[in-house]
Backbone as a chain_set.jsonl record, in Angstrom:
{"seq": "MREYFLHNGNEQEGPFTIDELKNKNITKQTSIWYDGIPEWTTAGNIEELSVLFKALPPEFKPSADVMPATQSLQNEAPKRKGKTSLKFVGVLALLVIVLIIIASADNNSDPVDETYVEKVMSIEEVEKSEPQNFLAASGNYNENFWGTKLKVHGLIKNNATVATYKDAVVKVTYYSKTKTALGSKEYTIYEVFAPHSEKPFELKIENYKDVKSIGWQVITATAN", "coords": {"N": [[0.846, -1.187, 0.0], [0.574, 2.245, -0.819], [2.389, 4.854, 0.772], [2.402, 8.109, 2.252], [4.218, 11.178, 2.68], [4.053, 14.222, 4.529], [4.575, 17.795, 4.476], [4.875, 20.772, 6.238], [6.237, 23.086, 5.77], [7.958, 23.586, 7.816], [8.468, 21.202, 9.163], [8.568, 17.637, 8.67], [6.089, 15.094, 8.251], [4.836, 11.771, 8.684], [5.263, 8.282, 7.629], [1.924, 8.188, 6.006], [-1.056, 6.335, 5.357], [-3.581, 6.424, 2.735], [-6.046, 6.33, 3.978], [-5.414, 7.259, 6.533], [-4.744, 9.853, 5.938], [-7.181, 11.079, 5.653], [-7.859, 12.11, 8.095], [-6.161, 14.193, 8.482], [-6.766, 16.637, 7.492], [-5.879, 17.814, 5.053], [-5.167, 20.067, 2.296], [-5.572, 21.029, -1.198], [-3.226, 22.382, -1.642], [-1.347, 21.349, 0.063], [1.954, 20.267, 0.764], [3.412, 17.297, -0.46], [4.792, 13.961, -0.613], [5.727, 10.826, -2.077], [7.128, 7.544, -2.344], [8.346, 7.108, -5.467], [8.007, 9.366, -6.877], [10.078, 12.066, -7.997], [10.379, 14.383, -6.513], [9.035, 16.773, -4.133], [5.548, 17.578, -4.259], [2.262, 19.055, -4.73], [-0.792, 18.164, -3.006], [-3.04, 18.365, -4.621], [-2.155, 17.662, -7.122], [-2.047, 14.943, -7.224], [-3.786, 12.304, -8.348], [-5.137, 10.158, -7.031], [-5.663, 11.172, -4.555], [-7.752, 12.868, -4.756], [-10.183, 12.182, -3.671], [-10.123, 13.079, -1.093], [-10.796, 15.709, -0.932], [-13.455, 17.806, -0.352], [-16.313, 18.265, -2.341], [-17.969, 21.219, -3.449], [-21.4, 22.286, -3.357], [-23.363, 23.287, -6.264], [-24.379, 26.683, -7.138], [-27.531, 27.647, -5.807], [-30.431, 27.94, -7.715], [-33.581, 29.25, -7.913], [-36.612, 27.72, -9.099], [-38.24, 28.704, -12.17], [-40.978, 28.753, -12.058], [-41.686, 29.434, -9.511], [-43.507, 31.606, -7.625], [-42.955, 34.978, -6.681], [-43.291, 36.314, -3.349], [-44.468, 38.871, -3.047], [-45.79, 39.223, -5.465], [-47.645, 37.197, -5.281], [-49.254, 38.139, -3.208], [-50.322, 40.428, -4.38], [-51.813, 39.343, -6.429], [-53.707, 38.013, -5.0], [-55.034, 40.006, -3.723], [-57.363, 41.308, -4.962], [-59.329, 39.444, -4.35], [-59.914, 39.732, -1.757], [-62.046, 41.235, 0.688], [-63.748, 43.947, 2.39], [-62.736, 44.413, 5.778], [-60.444, 42.853, 5.656], [-59.336, 43.538, 3.18], [-58.682, 46.229, 3.653], [-56.697, 45.925, 5.593], [-54.718, 44.7, 4.086], [-54.075, 46.764, 2.288], [-52.995, 48.613, 4.079], [-50.717, 47.229, 5.034], [-49.313, 47.022, 2.641], [-48.811, 49.725, 2.072], [-47.125, 50.353, 4.241], [-44.983, 48.724, 3.621], [-44.061, 49.942, 1.273], [-43.165, 52.403, 2.298], [-41.039, 51.531, 3.934], [-39.304, 50.478, 1.971], [-38.668, 52.831, 0.6], [-37.219, 54.207, 2.568], [-35.016, 52.477, 2.901], [-33.881, 52.6, 0.322], [-33.108, 55.278, 0.262], [-31.153, 55.308, 2.26], [-29.241, 53.632, 1.095], [-28.418, 55.182, -1.069], [-26.992, 57.161, 0.202], [-24.83, 55.873, 1.257], [-21.369, 54.752, 1.191], [-20.278, 53.464, -1.766], [-17.9, 52.092, -2.298], [-16.953, 51.144, 0.205], [-19.067, 49.452, 0.906], [-18.989, 47.523, -1.124], [-16.512, 46.402, -0.542], [-16.927, 45.284, 1.993], [-18.807, 43.303, 1.377], [-17.357, 41.726, -0.362], [-15.101, 41.056, 1.085], [-12.309, 39.914, 0.736], [-10.305, 40.434, -2.099], [-9.377, 38.531, -5.065], [-6.736, 39.114, -5.715], [-5.74, 40.078, -3.268], [-5.87, 37.782, -1.683], [-4.069, 36.084, -3.042], [-1.687, 37.568, -2.812], [-1.279, 37.457, -0.077], [-0.659, 34.838, 0.428], [1.813, 33.638, -0.809], [3.26, 31.235, -0.828], [1.454, 29.311, -1.538], [1.073, 29.568, -4.213], [3.437, 29.646, -5.605], [5.45, 27.304, -7.053], [8.105, 25.01, -6.794], [10.361, 23.122, -8.753], [12.529, 20.621, -10.341], [15.924, 19.307, -10.707], [18.958, 17.71, -9.406], [22.548, 17.309, -8.984], [25.625, 15.672, -7.923], [29.006, 16.926, -7.312], [32.28, 15.89, -8.535], [33.688, 14.96, -6.293], [31.72, 14.575, -4.481], [31.141, 16.413, -2.532], [29.713, 18.684, -2.957], [26.519, 19.922, -4.081], [24.604, 20.557, -6.951], [21.856, 22.37, -7.79], [19.378, 22.398, -10.209], [16.846, 24.261, -10.777], [13.296, 25.19, -11.102], [10.977, 27.747, -10.848], [7.569, 28.215, -10.683], [4.922, 30.45, -11.149], [1.714, 30.216, -10.201], [-0.309, 31.976, -9.74], [-3.231, 34.029, -10.344], [-3.373, 36.853, -10.72], [-1.431, 38.042, -9.103], [1.889, 39.266, -8.638], [5.154, 38.259, -7.718], [8.298, 38.631, -5.916], [11.769, 37.939, -5.093], [11.863, 35.183, -4.071], [11.905, 32.809, -1.444], [13.607, 29.887, -1.106], [13.464, 26.797, 0.411], [15.731, 24.351, 1.159], [15.83, 20.965, 1.901], [17.489, 18.33, 3.56], [17.644, 14.787, 3.306], [17.754, 11.537, 4.846], [18.49, 8.066, 3.961], [16.246, 6.843, 4.86], [14.311, 8.681, 4.491], [14.188, 10.572, 6.48], [14.213, 13.848, 7.711], [17.176, 15.602, 7.827], [18.126, 18.141, 8.114], [17.958, 21.636, 7.101], [18.182, 24.437, 4.808], [17.889, 27.866, 3.864], [17.433, 29.734, 0.848], [17.521, 32.714, -1.071], [15.936, 33.633, -4.047], [16.549, 36.023, -6.241], [14.511, 37.234, -8.192], [11.847, 38.353, -10.39], [8.543, 37.238, -10.425], [6.112, 36.895, -12.571], [2.473, 36.588, -13.026], [1.427, 33.317, -14.021], [3.94, 32.497, -15.028], [7.329, 31.198, -15.523], [10.496, 30.72, -13.981], [13.859, 29.842, -14.253], [16.368, 28.604, -11.929], [19.546, 28.305, -10.227], [21.401, 26.565, -7.752], [24.278, 26.202, -5.752], [25.185, 24.076, -3.355], [26.176, 22.815, -0.085], [27.092, 19.382, 0.478], [26.352, 16.697, 2.716], [27.309, 14.263, 5.224], [25.651, 11.125, 5.283], [23.5, 12.056, 3.82], [21.103, 11.272, 1.492], [19.271, 12.179, -0.292], [17.68, 15.213, -1.497], [15.258, 17.845, -1.126], [13.19, 20.592, -2.226], [11.355, 23.647, -1.722], [9.234, 26.526, -2.221], [8.923, 28.793, 0.339], [8.163, 31.33, 1.014], [7.616, 34.679, -0.273], [7.954, 37.997, -1.643], [5.247, 40.133, -2.196], [4.78, 41.858, -5.177]], "CA": [[0.0, 0.0, 0.0], [1.371, 3.455, -0.931], [2.411, 5.704, 1.949], [2.676, 9.482, 1.881], [4.845, 12.078, 3.646], [3.558, 15.593, 4.456], [5.519, 18.825, 4.934], [4.157, 22.034, 6.473], [7.169, 24.183, 5.586], [8.917, 23.571, 8.915], [8.84, 19.844, 9.511], [7.984, 16.553, 7.878], [5.266, 14.125, 8.955], [4.526, 10.576, 7.921], [4.334, 8.148, 6.487], [0.51, 7.956, 6.236], [-1.837, 5.726, 4.288], [-4.606, 7.348, 2.238], [-7.105, 6.382, 4.99], [-4.947, 8.11, 7.623], [-4.74, 11.239, 5.462], [-8.528, 11.64, 5.785], [-7.956, 12.796, 9.38], [-5.098, 15.204, 8.553], [-7.319, 17.92, 6.995], [-4.995, 18.408, 4.052], [-5.788, 20.804, 1.195], [-4.923, 20.796, -2.487], [-1.925, 23.028, -1.651], [-0.451, 20.699, 1.011], [3.136, 19.638, 0.161], [3.316, 15.848, -0.244], [5.749, 13.152, -1.371], [5.679, 9.378, -1.869], [8.168, 6.817, -3.071], [7.945, 6.919, -6.85], [8.118, 10.661, -7.561], [11.428, 12.554, -7.714], [10.431, 15.574, -5.679], [7.781, 17.142, -3.468], [4.526, 18.22, -5.077], [1.095, 19.39, -3.913], [-1.782, 17.08, -2.976], [-3.979, 18.53, -5.729], [-1.59, 17.082, -8.341], [-2.061, 13.483, -7.104], [-5.16, 11.958, -8.708], [-5.809, 9.266, -6.09], [-6.014, 11.908, -3.342], [-8.874, 13.772, -5.03], [-11.326, 11.801, -2.823], [-9.995, 13.715, 0.21], [-11.231, 17.1, -0.976], [-14.908, 17.867, -0.428], [-16.874, 19.071, -3.434], [-18.967, 22.213, -3.019], [-22.608, 22.215, -4.193], [-23.516, 24.423, -7.184], [-25.236, 27.776, -6.664], [-28.949, 27.334, -5.893], [-31.234, 28.837, -8.544], [-34.991, 28.852, -7.767], [-37.326, 27.399, -10.337], [-38.912, 29.858, -12.786], [-42.411, 28.747, -11.79], [-41.944, 29.832, -8.131], [-44.053, 32.968, -7.661], [-42.509, 35.809, -5.565], [-44.314, 36.523, -2.323], [-45.214, 40.106, -3.274], [-46.689, 39.009, -6.594], [-48.742, 36.366, -4.807], [-50.163, 38.975, -2.428], [-51.022, 41.321, -5.276], [-52.813, 38.571, -7.171], [-54.785, 37.611, -4.112], [-55.687, 41.184, -3.149], [-58.729, 41.571, -5.443], [-60.28, 38.471, -3.837], [-60.218, 40.049, -0.373], [-63.071, 42.274, 0.806], [-64.028, 44.483, 3.719], [-61.629, 44.718, 6.665], [-59.247, 42.148, 5.195], [-58.77, 44.338, 2.092], [-58.083, 47.408, 4.252], [-55.462, 45.495, 6.25], [-53.725, 44.454, 3.039], [-53.633, 48.075, 1.784], [-52.14, 49.2, 5.107], [-49.431, 46.515, 5.007], [-48.634, 47.38, 1.397], [-48.32, 51.088, 2.225], [-45.996, 50.294, 5.156], [-43.877, 48.119, 2.88], [-43.544, 50.971, 0.362], [-42.41, 53.371, 3.113], [-39.776, 50.884, 4.336], [-38.45, 50.395, 0.789], [-38.171, 54.19, 0.321], [-36.189, 54.513, 3.574], [-33.83, 51.663, 2.581], [-33.28, 53.148, -0.894], [-32.466, 56.534, 0.62], [-29.933, 54.987, 3.009], [-28.278, 53.071, 0.141], [-27.876, 56.265, -1.894], [-26.087, 57.974, 1.003], [-23.706, 55.066, 1.723], [-20.172, 54.727, 0.349], [-20.322, 52.213, -2.544], [-16.626, 51.376, -2.236], [-16.914, 50.412, 1.466], [-20.067, 48.39, 0.87], [-18.464, 46.461, -1.982], [-15.411, 45.742, 0.154], [-17.474, 44.45, 3.058], [-19.442, 42.134, 0.783], [-16.356, 40.895, -1.022], [-14.155, 40.71, 2.132], [-10.959, 39.964, 0.18], [-10.258, 40.176, -3.533], [-8.477, 37.449, -5.483], [-5.355, 39.606, -5.638], [-5.352, 40.14, -1.862], [-5.644, 36.404, -1.226], [-2.832, 35.584, -3.652], [-0.54, 38.279, -2.248], [-1.096, 37.081, 1.325], [-0.254, 33.426, 0.532], [2.67, 33.323, -1.963], [3.72, 29.848, -0.804], [0.433, 28.453, -2.139], [0.989, 29.813, -5.652], [4.766, 29.48, -6.187], [5.844, 25.9, -6.976], [9.492, 24.783, -7.216], [10.66, 21.771, -9.229], [13.853, 20.554, -10.946], [16.759, 18.159, -10.378], [20.249, 18.092, -8.854], [23.615, 16.328, -9.152], [26.808, 15.868, -7.092], [30.258, 17.141, -8.019], [33.115, 14.7, -8.653], [34.084, 14.475, -4.97], [30.525, 14.353, -3.663], [31.08, 17.389, -1.434], [28.81, 19.763, -3.332], [25.338, 19.582, -4.871], [24.158, 21.641, -7.822], [20.41, 22.283, -8.024], [18.846, 23.048, -11.406], [15.439, 24.361, -10.399], [12.346, 26.0, -11.857], [9.892, 28.266, -10.008], [6.397, 28.563, -11.49], [3.903, 31.251, -10.462], [0.384, 29.788, -10.62], [-1.305, 32.98, -9.347], [-4.031, 34.614, -11.426], [-3.035, 38.265, -10.951], [-0.369, 38.517, -8.211], [3.294, 39.161, -9.024], [6.013, 38.115, -6.554], [9.737, 38.765, -6.119], [12.632, 37.474, -4.005], [11.305, 33.947, -3.516], [12.779, 32.088, -0.517], [13.541, 28.448, -1.344], [13.984, 26.001, 1.528], [16.297, 23.063, 0.751], [15.826, 20.023, 3.018], [18.317, 17.148, 3.357], [16.991, 13.579, 3.808], [18.513, 10.294, 4.931], [17.961, 7.007, 3.114], [14.92, 6.477, 5.381], [13.469, 9.863, 4.264], [14.157, 11.419, 7.659], [14.799, 15.165, 7.468], [18.392, 15.792, 8.607], [18.359, 19.567, 8.28], [17.499, 22.438, 5.978], [18.799, 25.751, 4.646], [17.056, 28.708, 3.014], [18.132, 30.539, -0.145], [16.635, 33.68, -1.723], [16.09, 33.758, -5.498], [16.23, 37.424, -6.517], [13.872, 37.346, -9.497], [10.439, 38.762, -10.37], [7.736, 36.145, -10.939], [4.819, 37.396, -13.037], [1.448, 35.532, -13.046], [1.498, 32.287, -15.065], [5.276, 32.507, -15.629], [8.31, 30.288, -14.967], [11.854, 31.254, -13.951], [14.836, 28.852, -13.796], [17.371, 29.072, -10.977], [20.573, 27.333, -9.883], [21.993, 26.693, -6.426], [25.396, 25.336, -5.408], [25.053, 23.917, -1.909], [27.02, 21.805, 0.539], [26.583, 18.033, 0.697], [26.739, 16.264, 4.048], [27.343, 12.832, 5.497], [24.366, 10.425, 5.462], [22.462, 12.621, 2.964], [20.824, 10.437, 0.323], [18.438, 12.934, -1.236], [17.262, 16.533, -1.034], [14.023, 18.375, -1.707], [13.117, 22.038, -2.031], [10.053, 24.26, -1.933], [9.151, 27.953, -1.924], [8.209, 28.971, 1.608], [7.604, 32.678, 1.073], [8.077, 35.617, -1.294], [7.427, 39.349, -1.45], [4.285, 40.556, -3.212], [5.334, 42.989, -5.908]], "C": [[0.888, 1.246, 0.0], [1.245, 4.28, 0.346], [2.917, 7.087, 1.564], [3.325, 10.233, 3.041], [4.296, 13.487, 3.426], [4.648, 16.554, 4.93], [4.768, 20.145, 5.062], [5.04, 23.261, 6.312], [8.22, 24.253, 6.673], [9.381, 22.173, 9.273], [8.052, 18.845, 8.687], [7.169, 15.632, 8.775], [5.057, 12.905, 8.071], [5.444, 9.429, 8.275], [2.893, 7.88, 6.915], [-0.082, 7.193, 5.058], [-2.9, 6.717, 3.837], [-5.762, 7.44, 3.23], [-6.701, 7.293, 6.153], [-4.942, 9.581, 7.221], [-6.11, 11.899, 5.606], [-8.684, 12.44, 7.072], [-6.923, 13.908, 9.523], [-5.553, 16.568, 8.042], [-6.398, 18.597, 5.983], [-5.808, 19.142, 2.991], [-5.069, 20.47, -0.1], [-3.524, 21.411, -2.529], [-0.928, 22.396, -0.679], [0.717, 20.036, 0.281], [3.159, 18.158, 0.532], [4.328, 15.116, -1.124], [5.48, 11.684, -1.087], [6.739, 8.719, -2.733], [7.685, 6.513, -4.494], [7.958, 8.222, -7.623], [9.44, 11.296, -7.127], [11.477, 13.697, -6.716], [9.067, 15.84, -5.064], [6.831, 17.812, -4.458], [3.374, 18.601, -4.166], [0.041, 18.301, -4.048], [-2.757, 17.163, -4.144], [-3.477, 17.935, -7.029], [-1.611, 15.556, -8.329], [-3.503, 13.002, -7.255], [-5.853, 11.132, -7.642], [-6.189, 9.965, -4.782], [-7.204, 12.836, -3.527], [-10.085, 13.451, -4.155], [-11.272, 12.481, -1.464], [-10.542, 15.136, 0.245], [-12.739, 17.147, -1.217], [-15.347, 18.759, -1.581], [-17.922, 20.027, -2.882], [-20.193, 22.144, -3.914], [-22.695, 23.416, -5.11], [-24.439, 25.477, -6.583], [-26.703, 27.43, -6.871], [-29.674, 28.385, -6.722], [-32.697, 28.406, -8.457], [-35.646, 28.615, -9.116], [-38.109, 28.597, -10.839], [-40.393, 29.913, -12.436], [-42.746, 29.084, -10.338], [-42.355, 31.291, -8.124], [-43.53, 33.764, -6.481], [-43.652, 36.129, -4.618], [-45.129, 37.767, -2.596], [-46.193, 39.957, -4.419], [-47.895, 38.191, -6.167], [-49.752, 37.204, -4.033], [-50.983, 39.889, -3.323], [-52.118, 40.597, -6.052], [-53.997, 38.194, -6.304], [-55.589, 38.809, -3.61], [-57.1, 41.406, -3.661], [-59.768, 40.622, -4.866], [-60.716, 38.828, -2.418], [-61.211, 41.211, -0.314], [-63.127, 42.786, 2.235], [-62.763, 44.801, 4.478], [-60.335, 44.055, 6.213], [-58.547, 42.938, 4.107], [-58.089, 45.574, 2.644], [-56.756, 47.071, 4.935], [-54.354, 45.3, 5.217], [-53.168, 45.772, 2.511], [-52.685, 48.723, 2.794], [-50.752, 48.567, 5.123], [-48.626, 46.91, 3.789], [-48.044, 48.788, 1.494], [-47.099, 51.139, 3.14], [-44.76, 49.739, 4.464], [-43.236, 49.132, 1.941], [-42.694, 51.983, 1.125], [-41.057, 52.8, 3.518], [-38.803, 50.823, 3.174], [-37.863, 51.758, 0.446], [-37.049, 54.554, 1.284], [-34.898, 53.768, 3.265], [-33.112, 52.217, 1.366], [-32.549, 54.441, -0.603], [-31.162, 56.297, 1.359], [-28.856, 54.45, 2.086], [-27.633, 54.173, -0.686], [-26.863, 57.102, -1.14], [-24.862, 57.205, 1.476], [-22.566, 55.124, 0.738], [-20.145, 53.422, -0.423], [-19.035, 51.415, -2.469], [-16.557, 50.536, -0.973], [-17.874, 49.244, 1.458], [-19.57, 47.226, 0.028], [-17.371, 45.695, -1.268], [-15.917, 44.813, 1.254], [-18.082, 43.18, 2.492], [-18.409, 41.18, 0.211], [-15.337, 40.334, -0.054], [-12.716, 40.818, 1.621], [-11.017, 39.655, -1.304], [-9.312, 39.031, -3.829], [-7.027, 37.885, -5.33], [-4.87, 39.655, -4.189], [-5.055, 38.756, -1.306], [-4.319, 35.889, -1.758], [-1.603, 36.258, -3.051], [-0.262, 37.873, -0.805], [-0.585, 35.655, 1.487], [0.636, 33.029, -0.643], [3.107, 31.866, -2.011], [2.717, 28.884, -1.432], [0.368, 28.584, -3.655], [2.343, 29.692, -6.358], [5.216, 28.037, -5.968], [7.254, 25.745, -7.53], [9.685, 23.328, -7.621], [12.073, 21.771, -9.794], [14.592, 19.29, -10.577], [18.097, 18.655, -9.838], [21.264, 16.99, -9.125], [24.8, 16.688, -8.265], [28.005, 16.25, -7.949], [31.105, 15.869, -7.963], [33.447, 14.103, -7.29], [32.882, 14.212, -4.058], [30.373, 15.317, -2.514], [30.107, 18.52, -1.708], [27.631, 19.205, -4.131], [24.962, 20.8, -5.704], [22.69, 21.41, -8.165], [20.067, 23.064, -9.29], [17.324, 23.12, -11.224], [14.622, 25.25, -11.32], [11.243, 26.43, -10.906], [8.776, 28.739, -10.922], [5.403, 29.323, -10.629], [2.533, 30.879, -11.022], [-0.705, 30.801, -10.253], [-2.013, 33.556, -10.572], [-3.591, 36.035, -11.757], [-1.827, 38.743, -10.153], [1.017, 38.282, -8.814], [4.138, 39.119, -7.753], [7.466, 38.384, -6.933], [10.469, 38.189, -4.912], [12.039, 36.248, -3.304], [12.331, 33.248, -2.626], [12.546, 30.589, -0.69], [14.188, 27.727, -0.165], [14.44, 24.647, 1.008], [16.383, 22.173, 1.981], [16.627, 18.788, 2.639], [17.636, 15.936, 4.008], [17.961, 12.402, 3.841], [17.909, 9.256, 4.0], [16.599, 6.516, 3.589], [13.935, 7.641, 5.263], [13.28, 10.719, 5.518], [14.84, 12.743, 7.352], [15.985, 15.375, 8.399], [18.676, 17.262, 8.889], [17.884, 20.318, 7.055], [18.248, 23.765, 5.95], [17.98, 26.545, 3.649], [17.92, 29.573, 2.096], [17.114, 31.472, -0.809], [16.969, 33.785, -3.201], [15.621, 35.164, -5.877], [15.759, 37.574, -7.97], [12.453, 37.875, -9.296], [9.628, 37.682, -11.07], [6.342, 36.675, -11.281], [3.788, 36.268, -13.016], [1.624, 34.606, -14.245], [2.85, 32.305, -15.78], [6.18, 31.521, -14.909], [9.688, 30.948, -15.019], [12.801, 30.143, -13.472], [15.78, 29.457, -12.758], [18.367, 27.943, -10.721], [21.115, 27.635, -8.49], [23.165, 25.731, -6.303], [25.455, 25.254, -3.89], [25.953, 22.809, -1.397], [26.301, 20.451, 0.592], [27.108, 17.552, 2.043], [26.685, 14.742, 4.167], [25.929, 12.312, 5.759], [23.227, 11.019, 4.629], [22.312, 11.752, 1.716], [19.954, 11.149, -0.707], [18.135, 14.305, -0.64], [15.932, 16.889, -1.703], [13.981, 19.87, -1.46], [11.724, 22.549, -2.349], [10.131, 25.744, -1.602], [8.339, 28.13, -0.649], [7.643, 30.369, 1.786], [8.177, 33.506, -0.075], [7.46, 36.97, -0.98], [6.455, 39.693, -2.569], [4.784, 41.844, -3.854], [4.249, 44.041, -6.182]], "O": [[1.864, 1.297, 0.749], [0.166, 4.398, 0.926], [3.751, 7.229, 0.67], [3.039, 9.976, 4.211], [4.094, 13.907, 2.287], [5.534, 16.17, 5.693], [4.108, 20.588, 4.122], [4.636, 24.364, 6.679], [9.256, 24.895, 6.498], [10.538, 21.969, 9.642], [7.021, 19.163, 8.094], [7.525, 15.416, 9.934], [5.098, 13.005, 6.845], [6.316, 9.576, 9.131], [2.645, 7.41, 8.026], [0.331, 7.376, 3.912], [-3.103, 7.743, 4.486], [-6.402, 8.486, 3.334], [-7.537, 8.014, 6.698], [-5.116, 10.458, 8.068], [-6.207, 13.125, 5.673], [-9.524, 13.335, 7.154], [-6.82, 14.51, 10.592], [-4.814, 17.547, 8.145], [-6.167, 19.804, 6.051], [-6.995, 18.87, 2.811], [-4.087, 19.728, -0.107], [-2.709, 21.013, -3.361], [0.214, 22.846, -0.594], [0.511, 19.326, -0.703], [2.953, 17.8, 1.691], [4.676, 15.57, -2.214], [5.054, 11.329, 0.013], [7.185, 9.284, -3.732], [6.736, 5.755, -4.691], [7.926, 8.223, -8.854], [9.877, 11.083, -5.997], [12.529, 13.952, -6.129], [8.072, 15.214, -5.43], [7.258, 18.518, -5.371], [3.492, 18.484, -2.946], [-0.022, 17.603, -5.06], [-3.249, 16.135, -4.61], [-4.263, 17.717, -7.951], [-1.232, 14.932, -9.32], [-4.341, 13.261, -6.392], [-7.03, 11.359, -7.358], [-6.951, 9.416, -3.987], [-7.624, 13.513, -2.589], [-10.923, 14.32, -3.914], [-12.268, 12.471, -0.74], [-10.731, 15.707, 1.319], [-13.231, 16.581, -2.194], [-14.825, 19.858, -1.773], [-18.668, 19.686, -1.964], [-20.052, 21.962, -5.123], [-22.157, 24.473, -4.781], [-25.184, 25.203, -5.642], [-27.097, 26.98, -7.947], [-29.548, 29.582, -6.463], [-33.03, 27.3, -8.884], [-35.287, 29.221, -10.126], [-38.588, 29.411, -10.05], [-41.008, 30.978, -12.501], [-43.911, 29.041, -9.942], [-41.592, 32.139, -8.588], [-43.638, 33.287, -5.351], [-44.814, 36.206, -5.016], [-46.346, 37.757, -2.41], [-47.299, 40.493, -4.368], [-49.016, 38.435, -6.611], [-50.96, 37.014, -4.174], [-52.169, 40.112, -3.083], [-53.193, 41.143, -6.302], [-55.126, 38.068, -6.777], [-56.708, 38.643, -3.123], [-57.986, 41.676, -2.85], [-60.959, 40.933, -4.877], [-61.724, 38.326, -1.919], [-61.202, 42.077, -1.189], [-62.626, 42.151, 3.164], [-61.825, 45.379, 3.928], [-59.254, 44.624, 6.367], [-57.318, 43.017, 4.087], [-57.02, 45.946, 2.162], [-55.803, 47.847, 4.861], [-53.205, 45.683, 5.44], [-51.961, 45.908, 2.306], [-51.68, 49.318, 2.405], [-49.741, 49.264, 5.212], [-47.414, 47.112, 3.872], [-46.919, 49.024, 1.056], [-46.147, 51.87, 2.866], [-43.642, 50.207, 4.682], [-42.012, 49.181, 1.821], [-41.625, 52.376, 0.658], [-40.043, 53.495, 3.454], [-37.612, 51.081, 3.348], [-36.702, 51.85, 0.047], [-36.044, 55.139, 0.879], [-33.812, 54.34, 3.351], [-31.885, 52.305, 1.356], [-31.479, 54.684, -1.16], [-30.174, 56.995, 1.124], [-27.68, 54.767, 2.261], [-26.438, 54.113, -0.977], [-25.97, 57.694, -1.748], [-23.943, 57.801, 2.037], [-22.756, 55.5, -0.419], [-20.003, 52.361, 0.185], [-19.064, 50.188, -2.564], [-16.164, 49.37, -1.021], [-17.544, 48.162, 1.944], [-19.713, 46.068, 0.422], [-17.302, 44.47, -1.371], [-15.411, 43.704, 1.43], [-17.901, 42.1, 3.053], [-18.57, 39.962, 0.292], [-14.761, 39.275, -0.302], [-11.983, 41.717, 2.031], [-11.7, 38.72, -1.722], [-8.543, 38.605, -2.967], [-6.187, 37.112, -4.868], [-3.72, 39.315, -3.908], [-4.102, 38.576, -0.547], [-3.529, 35.317, -1.006], [-0.591, 35.601, -2.806], [0.883, 37.941, -0.358], [-0.124, 35.289, 2.568], [0.25, 32.153, -1.417], [3.305, 31.311, -3.092], [3.078, 27.771, -1.815], [-0.314, 27.8, -4.315], [2.389, 29.639, -7.587], [5.349, 27.595, -4.827], [7.572, 26.272, -8.596], [9.235, 22.415, -6.929], [12.756, 22.794, -9.743], [13.976, 18.302, -10.179], [18.354, 19.859, -9.808], [20.889, 15.865, -9.458], [24.977, 17.848, -7.894], [28.045, 15.956, -9.144], [30.672, 14.869, -7.391], [33.486, 12.881, -7.141], [33.046, 13.672, -2.965], [29.571, 15.084, -1.61], [29.717, 19.24, -0.789], [27.734, 18.158, -4.77], [24.998, 21.931, -5.22], [22.329, 20.391, -8.753], [20.418, 24.236, -9.427], [16.613, 22.151, -11.489], [15.149, 25.954, -12.182], [10.638, 25.596, -10.233], [8.994, 29.553, -11.819], [5.076, 28.9, -9.52], [2.223, 31.184, -12.174], [-1.891, 30.524, -10.432], [-1.472, 33.568, -11.678], [-3.45, 36.388, -12.928], [-1.245, 39.771, -10.5], [1.281, 37.241, -9.416], [3.869, 39.862, -6.81], [7.826, 38.37, -8.11], [9.88, 37.977, -3.852], [11.755, 36.275, -2.106], [13.493, 33.111, -3.007], [11.448, 30.084, -0.457], [15.325, 28.019, 0.205], [13.638, 23.879, 0.477], [16.947, 22.576, 2.998], [16.475, 18.255, 1.54], [17.116, 16.035, 5.119], [18.854, 12.279, 3.003], [16.921, 9.534, 3.321], [15.874, 5.86, 2.841], [12.856, 7.607, 5.855], [12.329, 11.495, 5.608], [15.935, 12.758, 6.789], [15.831, 15.333, 9.619], [19.408, 17.577, 9.828], [17.455, 19.707, 6.076], [18.866, 24.166, 6.936], [17.435, 25.984, 2.698], [18.974, 30.073, 2.488], [15.981, 31.07, -1.078], [18.123, 33.996, -3.575], [14.425, 35.453, -5.836], [16.517, 37.986, -8.848], [11.921, 37.852, -8.186], [9.973, 37.255, -12.172], [5.506, 36.876, -10.4], [4.172, 35.099, -12.99], [1.932, 35.057, -15.348], [2.906, 32.147, -16.999], [5.852, 31.055, -13.817], [10.013, 31.647, -15.978], [12.581, 29.563, -12.409], [15.967, 30.673, -12.714], [18.071, 26.774, -10.966], [21.266, 28.792, -8.099], [23.061, 24.572, -6.705], [25.741, 26.245, -3.219], [26.431, 21.972, -2.163], [25.08, 20.383, 0.73], [28.192, 17.955, 2.466], [26.104, 14.046, 3.334], [25.116, 12.992, 6.384], [22.097, 10.539, 4.715], [23.274, 11.528, 0.982], [19.916, 10.751, -1.871], [18.31, 14.531, 0.558], [15.548, 16.3, -2.713], [14.67, 20.367, -0.569], [11.0, 21.956, -3.149], [10.973, 26.173, -0.814], [7.2, 27.672, -0.564], [6.751, 30.582, 2.608], [9.108, 33.08, -0.758], [6.554, 37.074, -0.153], [6.786, 39.564, -3.747], [5.161, 42.793, -3.166], [4.53, 45.073, -6.792]]}, "num_chains": 1, "name": "protein.A"}
């Protein structure tokens, strides 16, 4: 049975089976690795994990044959007589007054503030606040002749819709042959990453005893 390792940007967890992952509350952006892929990726890129993400229902649209309440009252009004008819007219007049007051208040309000409250956060604000969820690092590496140095040939891809980032911080993690994290080091890539763009990078880093593999990921960046 396949087992998966998780990484939250600071430490590694695992291994877990797919049943155990159901209790980990992972998202599509969670960093994940399993034996069989060369480097860390996100959970949303692994097809068999799609069952862990809950689908949202579509927007509810009422049927066209559902009659609005006000229309129903208006249609029924001619059938009412005497005191009942007078009560209906009074309620209708009160409703008109309330609508006039609400419309007047809306005209005096600040449309920019109201839109912001309803929207809470724009797409750009969300993307700028969470660069690690939109910048993905991939690539490969090789040792020098003496095995004392490692050269990383990487690629950083910006999957954001509108946000631009710069100065991406890449965290390189060293692993033993049992996939235990032995340590890590951070490097800053001084480039500008436009939406839907890719930028290559290279790192020359130290190799250490008992290191059998390394992995890297973008942990933060500056919104441009």
